[in-house]
Amino acid sequence: MNTLTLLPFIVLIAAMFLMTRSAKKKQQQAANMRNEMQPGSGVRTIGGIYATVKEVNEETVLLDAGPGVDLLFAKNAIGAVLSDDEYNRIVHGIEHDLKSDTDIVPDDASSLTETDEPAAADAAAASDDKAVDLGKKDEAEEKANAAEATSDEEPKKTDGESGAK
């Protein structure tokens, strides 16, 4: 047989070996994570339930999901073991203050812009000026002008005959 015909088979076998190796590595990491669970640590199940570990057995885990709610799960159903900060942030909404020296962003943007004295004086002077007429009239003025124009003209009286046929 020619080595050129064996090359695709060799590449295929190598790719399968690498894929199974990475999958096996991920499974081993997940098993180690589940074995390191201790009572009191926060977990997320594969179904999305956040709870604290109450008791760890050989095949099962007893979880406390709330006051008076104890759930029994298989160890394989634990998706992630969370750190205390992450669990408190997700479940209780408690943010851990990582940097207390950072600036706090204000609620409004007025303190973000600095006002200069000349600019403030120009703005005050501009507000005292009269409004500039841009040629637009209010709708009320237009209606009043139209009403005056129709009331000034007398309606034409006809004798009932029209010139149009």
JSON list of C-alpha atoms in Angstrom, two decimals:
[
{"chain": "A", "resi": 1, "resn": "MET", "atom": "CA", "xyz": [0.00, 0.00, 0.00]},
{"chain": "A", "resi": 2, "resn": "ASN", "atom": "CA", "xyz": [1.01, 3.50, -0.69]},
{"chain": "A", "resi": 3, "resn": "THR", "atom": "CA", "xyz": [1.69, 5.83, 2.28]},
{"chain": "A", "resi": 4, "resn": "LEU", "atom": "CA", "xyz": [-0.29, 8.56, 0.53]},
{"chain": "A", "resi": 5, "resn": "THR", "atom": "CA", "xyz": [-3.48, 6.50, 0.80]},
{"chain": "A", "resi": 6, "resn": "LEU", "atom": "CA", "xyz": [-2.86, 5.86, 4.51]},
{"chain": "A", "resi": 7, "resn": "LEU", "atom": "CA", "xyz": [-2.36, 9.58, 5.31]},
{"chain": "A", "resi": 8, "resn": "PRO", "atom": "CA", "xyz": [-6.11, 10.48, 5.58]},
{"chain": "A", "resi": 9, "resn": "PHE", "atom": "CA", "xyz": [-6.69, 7.53, 7.95]},
{"chain": "A", "resi": 10, "resn": "ILE", "atom": "CA", "xyz": [-3.76, 8.57, 10.13]},
{"chain": "A", "resi": 11, "resn": "VAL", "atom": "CA", "xyz": [-5.02, 12.17, 10.31]},
{"chain": "A", "resi": 12, "resn": "LEU", "atom": "CA", "xyz": [-8.53, 10.96, 11.18]},
{"chain": "A", "resi": 13, "resn": "ILE", "atom": "CA", "xyz": [-7.27, 8.71, 13.98]},
{"chain": "A", "resi": 14, "resn": "ALA", "atom": "CA", "xyz": [-5.08, 11.52, 15.38]},
{"chain": "A", "resi": 15, "resn": "ALA", "atom": "CA", "xyz": [-8.03, 13.95, 15.40]},
{"chain": "A", "resi": 16, "resn": "MET", "atom": "CA", "xyz": [-10.25, 11.43, 17.19]},
{"chain": "A", "resi": 17, "resn": "PHE", "atom": "CA", "xyz": [-7.51, 10.83, 19.77]},
{"chain": "A", "resi": 18, "resn": "LEU", "atom": "CA", "xyz": [-7.14, 14.56, 20.47]},
{"chain": "A", "resi": 19, "resn": "MET", "atom": "CA", "xyz": [-10.91, 15.07, 20.81]},
{"chain": "A", "resi": 20, "resn": "THR", "atom": "CA", "xyz": [-11.37, 12.20, 23.22]},
{"chain": "A", "resi": 21, "resn": "ARG", "atom": "CA", "xyz": [-8.38, 13.34, 25.23]},
{"chain": "A", "resi": 22, "resn": "SER", "atom": "CA", "xyz": [-9.79, 16.88, 25.70]},
{"chain": "A", "resi": 23, "resn": "ALA", "atom": "CA", "xyz": [-13.24, 15.50, 26.61]},
{"chain": "A", "resi": 24, "resn": "LYS", "atom": "CA", "xyz": [-11.69, 13.13, 29.13]},
{"chain": "A", "resi": 25, "resn": "LYS", "atom": "CA", "xyz": [-9.71, 16.03, 30.63]},
{"chain": "A", "resi": 26, "resn": "LYS", "atom": "CA", "xyz": [-12.90, 18.10, 31.05]},
{"chain": "A", "resi": 27, "resn": "GLN", "atom": "CA", "xyz": [-14.68, 15.17, 32.69]},
{"chain": "A", "resi": 28, "resn": "GLN", "atom": "CA", "xyz": [-11.78, 14.73, 35.11]},
{"chain": "A", "resi": 29, "resn": "GLN", "atom": "CA", "xyz": [-11.87, 18.43, 36.05]},
{"chain": "A", "resi": 30, "resn": "ALA", "atom": "CA", "xyz": [-15.64, 18.26, 36.65]},
{"chain": "A", "resi": 31, "resn": "ALA", "atom": "CA", "xyz": [-15.24, 15.15, 38.82]},
{"chain": "A", "resi": 32, "resn": "ASN", "atom": "CA", "xyz": [-12.50, 16.86, 40.87]},
{"chain": "A", "resi": 33, "resn": "MET", "atom": "CA", "xyz": [-14.72, 19.92, 41.31]},
{"chain": "A", "resi": 34, "resn": "ARG", "atom": "CA", "xyz": [-17.61, 17.77, 42.55]},
{"chain": "A", "resi": 35, "resn": "ASN", "atom": "CA", "xyz": [-15.35, 15.82, 44.92]},
{"chain": "A", "resi": 36, "resn": "GLU", "atom": "CA", "xyz": [-14.05, 19.04, 46.47]},
{"chain": "A", "resi": 37, "resn": "MET", "atom": "CA", "xyz": [-17.55, 20.19, 47.48]},
{"chain": "A", "resi": 38, "resn": "GLN", "atom": "CA", "xyz": [-17.93, 20.84, 51.17]},
{"chain": "A", "resi": 39, "resn": "PRO", "atom": "CA", "xyz": [-20.97, 21.67, 53.28]},
{"chain": "A", "resi": 40, "resn": "GLY", "atom": "CA", "xyz": [-21.62, 25.41, 53.16]},
{"chain": "A", "resi": 41, "resn": "SER", "atom": "CA", "xyz": [-20.31, 26.02, 49.64]},
{"chain": "A", "resi": 42, "resn": "GLY", "atom": "CA", "xyz": [-22.61, 27.50, 47.02]},
{"chain": "A", "resi": 43, "resn": "VAL", "atom": "CA", "xyz": [-23.41, 25.49, 43.90]},
{"chain": "A", "resi": 44, "resn": "ARG", "atom": "CA", "xyz": [-25.37, 25.76, 40.66]},
{"chain": "A", "resi": 45, "resn": "THR", "atom": "CA", "xyz": [-27.06, 22.64, 39.36]},
{"chain": "A", "resi": 46, "resn": "ILE", "atom": "CA", "xyz": [-27.21, 21.75, 35.68]},
{"chain": "A", "resi": 47, "resn": "GLY", "atom": "CA", "xyz": [-30.88, 22.77, 35.85]},
{"chain": "A", "resi": 48, "resn": "GLY", "atom": "CA", "xyz": [-29.97, 26.29, 37.03]},
{"chain": "A", "resi": 49, "resn": "ILE", "atom": "CA", "xyz": [-30.87, 26.01, 40.72]},
{"chain": "A", "resi": 50, "resn": "TYR", "atom": "CA", "xyz": [-28.60, 27.94, 43.09]},
{"chain": "A", "resi": 51, "resn": "ALA", "atom": "CA", "xyz": [-28.27, 26.40, 46.55]},
{"chain": "A", "resi": 52, "resn": "THR", "atom": "CA", "xyz": [-25.83, 25.75, 49.36]},
{"chain": "A", "resi": 53, "resn": "VAL", "atom": "CA", "xyz": [-24.44, 22.31, 50.08]},
{"chain": "A", "resi": 54, "resn": "LYS", "atom": "CA", "xyz": [-25.83, 20.86, 53.27]},
{"chain": "A", "resi": 55, "resn": "GLU", "atom": "CA", "xyz": [-24.44, 17.33, 53.12]},
{"chain": "A", "resi": 56, "resn": "VAL", "atom": "CA", "xyz": [-22.18, 15.43, 50.71]},
{"chain": "A", "resi": 57, "resn": "ASN", "atom": "CA", "xyz": [-22.56, 11.66, 50.29]},
{"chain": "A", "resi": 58, "resn": "GLU", "atom": "CA", "xyz": [-20.80, 9.22, 47.98]},
{"chain": "A", "resi": 59, "resn": "GLU", "atom": "CA", "xyz": [-23.27, 9.52, 45.07]},
{"chain": "A", "resi": 60, "resn": "THR", "atom": "CA", "xyz": [-25.65, 12.29, 46.20]},
{"chain": "A", "resi": 61, "resn": "VAL", "atom": "CA", "xyz": [-25.63, 15.83, 47.54]},
{"chain": "A", "resi": 62, "resn": "LEU", "atom": "CA", "xyz": [-28.21, 17.37, 49.89]},
{"chain": "A", "resi": 63, "resn": "LEU", "atom": "CA", "xyz": [-28.78, 21.01, 48.98]},
{"chain": "A", "resi": 64, "resn": "ASP", "atom": "CA", "xyz": [-30.47, 23.79, 50.93]},
{"chain": "A", "resi": 65, "resn": "ALA", "atom": "CA", "xyz": [-32.37, 25.89, 48.37]},
{"chain": "A", "resi": 66, "resn": "GLY", "atom": "CA", "xyz": [-34.15, 28.12, 50.86]},
{"chain": "A", "resi": 67, "resn": "PRO", "atom": "CA", "xyz": [-35.78, 28.14, 54.27]},
{"chain": "A", "resi": 68, "resn": "GLY", "atom": "CA", "xyz": [-37.23, 24.68, 54.76]},
{"chain": "A", "resi": 69, "resn": "VAL", "atom": "CA", "xyz": [-36.40, 23.51, 51.22]},
{"chain": "A", "resi": 70, "resn": "ASP", "atom": "CA", "xyz": [-33.92, 20.61, 51.10]},
{"chain": "A", "resi": 71, "resn": "LEU", "atom": "CA", "xyz": [-33.22, 18.99, 47.74]},
{"chain": "A", "resi": 72, "resn": "LEU", "atom": "CA", "xyz": [-31.44, 15.71, 47.07]},
{"chain": "A", "resi": 73, "resn": "PHE", "atom": "CA", "xyz": [-29.38, 15.71, 43.86]},
{"chain": "A", "resi": 74, "resn": "ALA", "atom": "CA", "xyz": [-26.97, 13.29, 42.24]},
{"chain": "A", "resi": 75, "resn": "LYS", "atom": "CA", "xyz": [-23.39, 14.56, 42.28]},
{"chain": "A", "resi": 76, "resn": "ASN", "atom": "CA", "xyz": [-23.38, 14.54, 38.48]},
{"chain": "A", "resi": 77, "resn": "ALA", "atom": "CA", "xyz": [-26.20, 17.11, 38.52]},
{"chain": "A", "resi": 78, "resn": "ILE", "atom": "CA", "xyz": [-23.93, 19.77, 40.05]},
{"chain": "A", "resi": 79, "resn": "GLY", "atom": "CA", "xyz": [-22.87, 22.09, 37.24]},
{"chain": "A", "resi": 80, "resn": "ALA", "atom": "CA", "xyz": [-20.52, 24.40, 39.13]},
{"chain": "A", "resi": 81, "resn": "VAL", "atom": "CA", "xyz": [-19.17, 25.00, 42.59]},
{"chain": "A", "resi": 82, "resn": "LEU", "atom": "CA", "xyz": [-19.18, 28.77, 43.14]},
{"chain": "A", "resi": 83, "resn": "SER", "atom": "CA", "xyz": [-16.92, 30.93, 45.25]},
{"chain": "A", "resi": 84, "resn": "ASP", "atom": "CA", "xyz": [-18.52, 32.69, 48.22]},
{"chain": "A", "resi": 85, "resn": "ASP", "atom": "CA", "xyz": [-18.33, 36.11, 46.54]},
{"chain": "A", "resi": 86, "resn": "GLU", "atom": "CA", "xyz": [-19.86, 34.86, 43.31]},
{"chain": "A", "resi": 87, "resn": "TYR", "atom": "CA", "xyz": [-22.65, 32.97, 45.11]},
{"chain": "A", "resi": 88, "resn": "ASN", "atom": "CA", "xyz": [-23.54, 36.02, 47.25]},
{"chain": "A", "resi": 89, "resn": "ARG", "atom": "CA", "xyz": [-23.50, 38.28, 44.18]},
{"chain": "A", "resi": 90, "resn": "ILE", "atom": "CA", "xyz": [-25.86, 36.01, 42.22]},
{"chain": "A", "resi": 91, "resn": "VAL", "atom": "CA", "xyz": [-28.23, 34.83, 44.95]},
{"chain": "A", "resi": 92, "resn": "HIS", "atom": "CA", "xyz": [-28.32, 37.72, 47.41]},
{"chain": "A", "resi": 93, "resn": "GLY", "atom": "CA", "xyz": [-27.29, 40.59, 45.14]},
{"chain": "A", "resi": 94, "resn": "ILE", "atom": "CA", "xyz": [-24.40, 41.48, 47.44]},
{"chain": "A", "resi": 95, "resn": "GLU", "atom": "CA", "xyz": [-21.53, 43.09, 45.56]},
{"chain": "A", "resi": 96, "resn": "HIS", "atom": "CA", "xyz": [-18.10, 42.59, 47.04]},
{"chain": "A", "resi": 97, "resn": "ASP", "atom": "CA", "xyz": [-16.25, 45.92, 47.09]},
{"chain": "A", "resi": 98, "resn": "LEU", "atom": "CA", "xyz": [-13.04, 45.06, 45.25]},
{"chain": "A", "resi": 99, "resn": "LYS", "atom": "CA", "xyz": [-11.70, 48.60, 44.98]},
{"chain": "A", "resi": 100, "resn": "SER", "atom": "CA", "xyz": [-12.83, 51.03, 47.64]},
{"chain": "A", "resi": 101, "resn": "ASP", "atom": "CA", "xyz": [-10.57, 53.80, 46.28]},
{"chain": "A", "resi": 102, "resn": "THR", "atom": "CA", "xyz": [-12.34, 54.08, 42.93]},
{"chain": "A", "resi": 103, "resn": "ASP", "atom": "CA", "xyz": [-14.38, 57.14, 42.03]},
{"chain": "A", "resi": 104, "resn": "ILE", "atom": "CA", "xyz": [-18.11, 56.82, 42.30]},
{"chain": "A", "resi": 105, "resn": "VAL", "atom": "CA", "xyz": [-20.05, 57.82, 39.22]},
{"chain": "A", "resi": 106, "resn": "PRO", "atom": "CA", "xyz": [-22.77, 60.38, 40.05]},
{"chain": "A", "resi": 107, "resn": "ASP", "atom": "CA", "xyz": [-26.42, 59.79, 39.21]},
{"chain": "A", "resi": 108, "resn": "ASP", "atom": "CA", "xyz": [-26.67, 62.87, 37.01]},
{"chain": "A", "resi": 109, "resn": "ALA", "atom": "CA", "xyz": [-24.30, 64.32, 34.45]},
{"chain": "A", "resi": 110, "resn": "SER", "atom": "CA", "xyz": [-24.31, 67.87, 35.83]},
{"chain": "A", "resi": 111, "resn": "SER", "atom": "CA", "xyz": [-21.23, 67.32, 37.96]},
{"chain": "A", "resi": 112, "resn": "LEU", "atom": "CA", "xyz": [-19.33, 65.78, 35.04]},
{"chain": "A", "resi": 113, "resn": "THR", "atom": "CA", "xyz": [-19.28, 69.04, 33.07]},
{"chain": "A", "resi": 114, "resn": "GLU", "atom": "CA", "xyz": [-17.36, 71.99, 34.38]},
{"chain": "A", "resi": 115, "resn": "THR", "atom": "CA", "xyz": [-18.97, 75.40, 34.05]},
{"chain": "A", "resi": 116, "resn": "ASP", "atom": "CA", "xyz": [-16.77, 78.35, 33.18]},
{"chain": "A", "resi": 117, "resn": "GLU", "atom": "CA", "xyz": [-17.71, 81.84, 34.38]},
{"chain": "A", "resi": 118, "resn": "PRO", "atom": "CA", "xyz": [-17.71, 83.50, 30.90]},
{"chain": "A", "resi": 119, "resn": "ALA", "atom": "CA", "xyz": [-19.74, 80.70, 29.38]},
{"chain": "A", "resi": 120, "resn": "ALA", "atom": "CA", "xyz": [-22.31, 80.96, 32.19]},
{"chain": "A", "resi": 121, "resn": "ALA", "atom": "CA", "xyz": [-22.56, 84.72, 31.67]},
{"chain": "A", "resi": 122, "resn": "ASP", "atom": "CA", "xyz": [-23.10, 84.25, 27.91]},
{"chain": "A", "resi": 123, "resn": "ALA", "atom": "CA", "xyz": [-25.85, 81.74, 28.57]},
{"chain": "A", "resi": 124, "resn": "ALA", "atom": "CA", "xyz": [-27.58, 84.13, 30.99]},
{"chain": "A", "resi": 125, "resn": "ALA", "atom": "CA", "xyz": [-27.38, 86.99, 28.45]},
{"chain": "A", "resi": 126, "resn": "ALA", "atom": "CA", "xyz": [-28.76, 84.80, 25.69]},
{"chain": "A", "resi": 127, "resn": "SER", "atom": "CA", "xyz": [-31.74, 83.82, 27.82]},
{"chain": "A", "resi": 128, "resn": "ASP", "atom": "CA", "xyz": [-32.67, 87.52, 28.35]},
{"chain": "A", "resi": 129, "resn": "ASP", "atom": "CA", "xyz": [-32.96, 88.15, 24.60]},
{"chain": "A", "resi": 130, "resn": "LYS", "atom": "CA", "xyz": [-36.34, 88.00, 22.92]},
{"chain": "A", "resi": 131, "resn": "ALA", "atom": "CA", "xyz": [-37.26, 84.91, 21.01]},
{"chain": "A", "resi": 132, "resn": "VAL", "atom": "CA", "xyz": [-36.30, 84.98, 17.36]},
{"chain": "A", "resi": 133, "resn": "ASP", "atom": "CA", "xyz": [-39.24, 84.77, 14.94]},
{"chain": "A", "resi": 134, "resn": "LEU", "atom": "CA", "xyz": [-38.50, 82.00, 12.48]},
{"chain": "A", "resi": 135, "resn": "GLY", "atom": "CA", "xyz": [-41.58, 82.72, 10.38]},
{"chain": "A", "resi": 136, "resn": "LYS", "atom": "CA", "xyz": [-43.68, 80.04, 12.00]},
{"chain": "A", "resi": 137, "resn": "LYS", "atom": "CA", "xyz": [-47.04, 80.94, 13.47]},
{"chain": "A", "resi": 138, "resn": "ASP", "atom": "CA", "xyz": [-48.95, 79.18, 16.13]},
{"chain": "A", "resi": 139, "resn": "GLU", "atom": "CA", "xyz": [-51.90, 77.10, 15.01]},
{"chain": "A", "resi": 140, "resn": "ALA", "atom": "CA", "xyz": [-54.21, 79.25, 17.13]},
{"chain": "A", "resi": 141, "resn": "GLU", "atom": "CA", "xyz": [-53.07, 82.42, 15.35]},
{"chain": "A", "resi": 142, "resn": "GLU", "atom": "CA", "xyz": [-53.56, 80.81, 11.96]},
{"chain": "A", "resi": 143, "resn": "LYS", "atom": "CA", "xyz": [-57.10, 79.71, 12.83]},
{"chain": "A", "resi": 144, "resn": "ALA", "atom": "CA", "xyz": [-57.96, 83.16, 14.18]},
{"chain": "A", "resi": 145, "resn": "ASN", "atom": "CA", "xyz": [-56.66, 84.82, 11.00]},
{"chain": "A", "resi": 146, "resn": "ALA", "atom": "CA", "xyz": [-58.61, 82.38, 8.84]},
{"chain": "A", "resi": 147, "resn": "ALA", "atom": "CA", "xyz": [-61.80, 83.01, 10.85]},
{"chain": "A", "resi": 148, "resn": "GLU", "atom": "CA", "xyz": [-61.39, 86.79, 10.47]},
{"chain": "A", "resi": 149, "resn": "ALA", "atom": "CA", "xyz": [-60.88, 86.48, 6.72]},
{"chain": "A", "resi": 150, "resn": "THR", "atom": "CA", "xyz": [-64.07, 84.47, 6.25]},
{"chain": "A", "resi": 151, "resn": "SER", "atom": "CA", "xyz": [-66.18, 86.72, 8.49]},
{"chain": "A", "resi": 152, "resn": "ASP", "atom": "CA", "xyz": [-65.07, 89.89, 6.62]},
{"chain": "A", "resi": 153, "resn": "GLU", "atom": "CA", "xyz": [-66.37, 88.64, 3.30]},
{"chain": "A", "resi": 154, "resn": "GLU", "atom": "CA", "xyz": [-70.10, 88.59, 2.78]},
{"chain": "A", "resi": 155, "resn": "PRO", "atom": "CA", "xyz": [-71.50, 85.39, 1.42]},
{"chain": "A", "resi": 156, "resn": "LYS", "atom": "CA", "xyz": [-72.62, 85.71, -2.19]},
{"chain": "A", "resi": 157, "resn": "LYS", "atom": "CA", "xyz": [-76.27, 85.29, -2.79]},
{"chain": "A", "resi": 158, "resn": "THR", "atom": "CA", "xyz": [-77.44, 83.37, -5.81]},
{"chain": "A", "resi": 159, "resn": "ASP", "atom": "CA", "xyz": [-80.86, 82.93, -7.23]},
{"chain": "A", "resi": 160, "resn": "GLY", "atom": "CA", "xyz": [-80.37, 79.23, -7.62]},
{"chain": "A", "resi": 161, "resn": "GLU", "atom": "CA", "xyz": [-79.20, 79.27, -11.18]},
{"chain": "A", "resi": 162, "resn": "SER", "atom": "CA", "xyz": [-75.64, 78.49, -11.92]},
{"chain": "A", "resi": 163, "resn": "GLY", "atom": "CA", "xyz": [-73.74, 79.20, -15.09]},
{"chain": "A", "resi": 164, "resn": "ALA", "atom": "CA", "xyz": [-72.08, 75.77, -15.14]},
{"chain": "A", "resi": 165, "resn": "LYS", "atom": "CA", "xyz": [-73.81, 73.01, -17.00]}
]
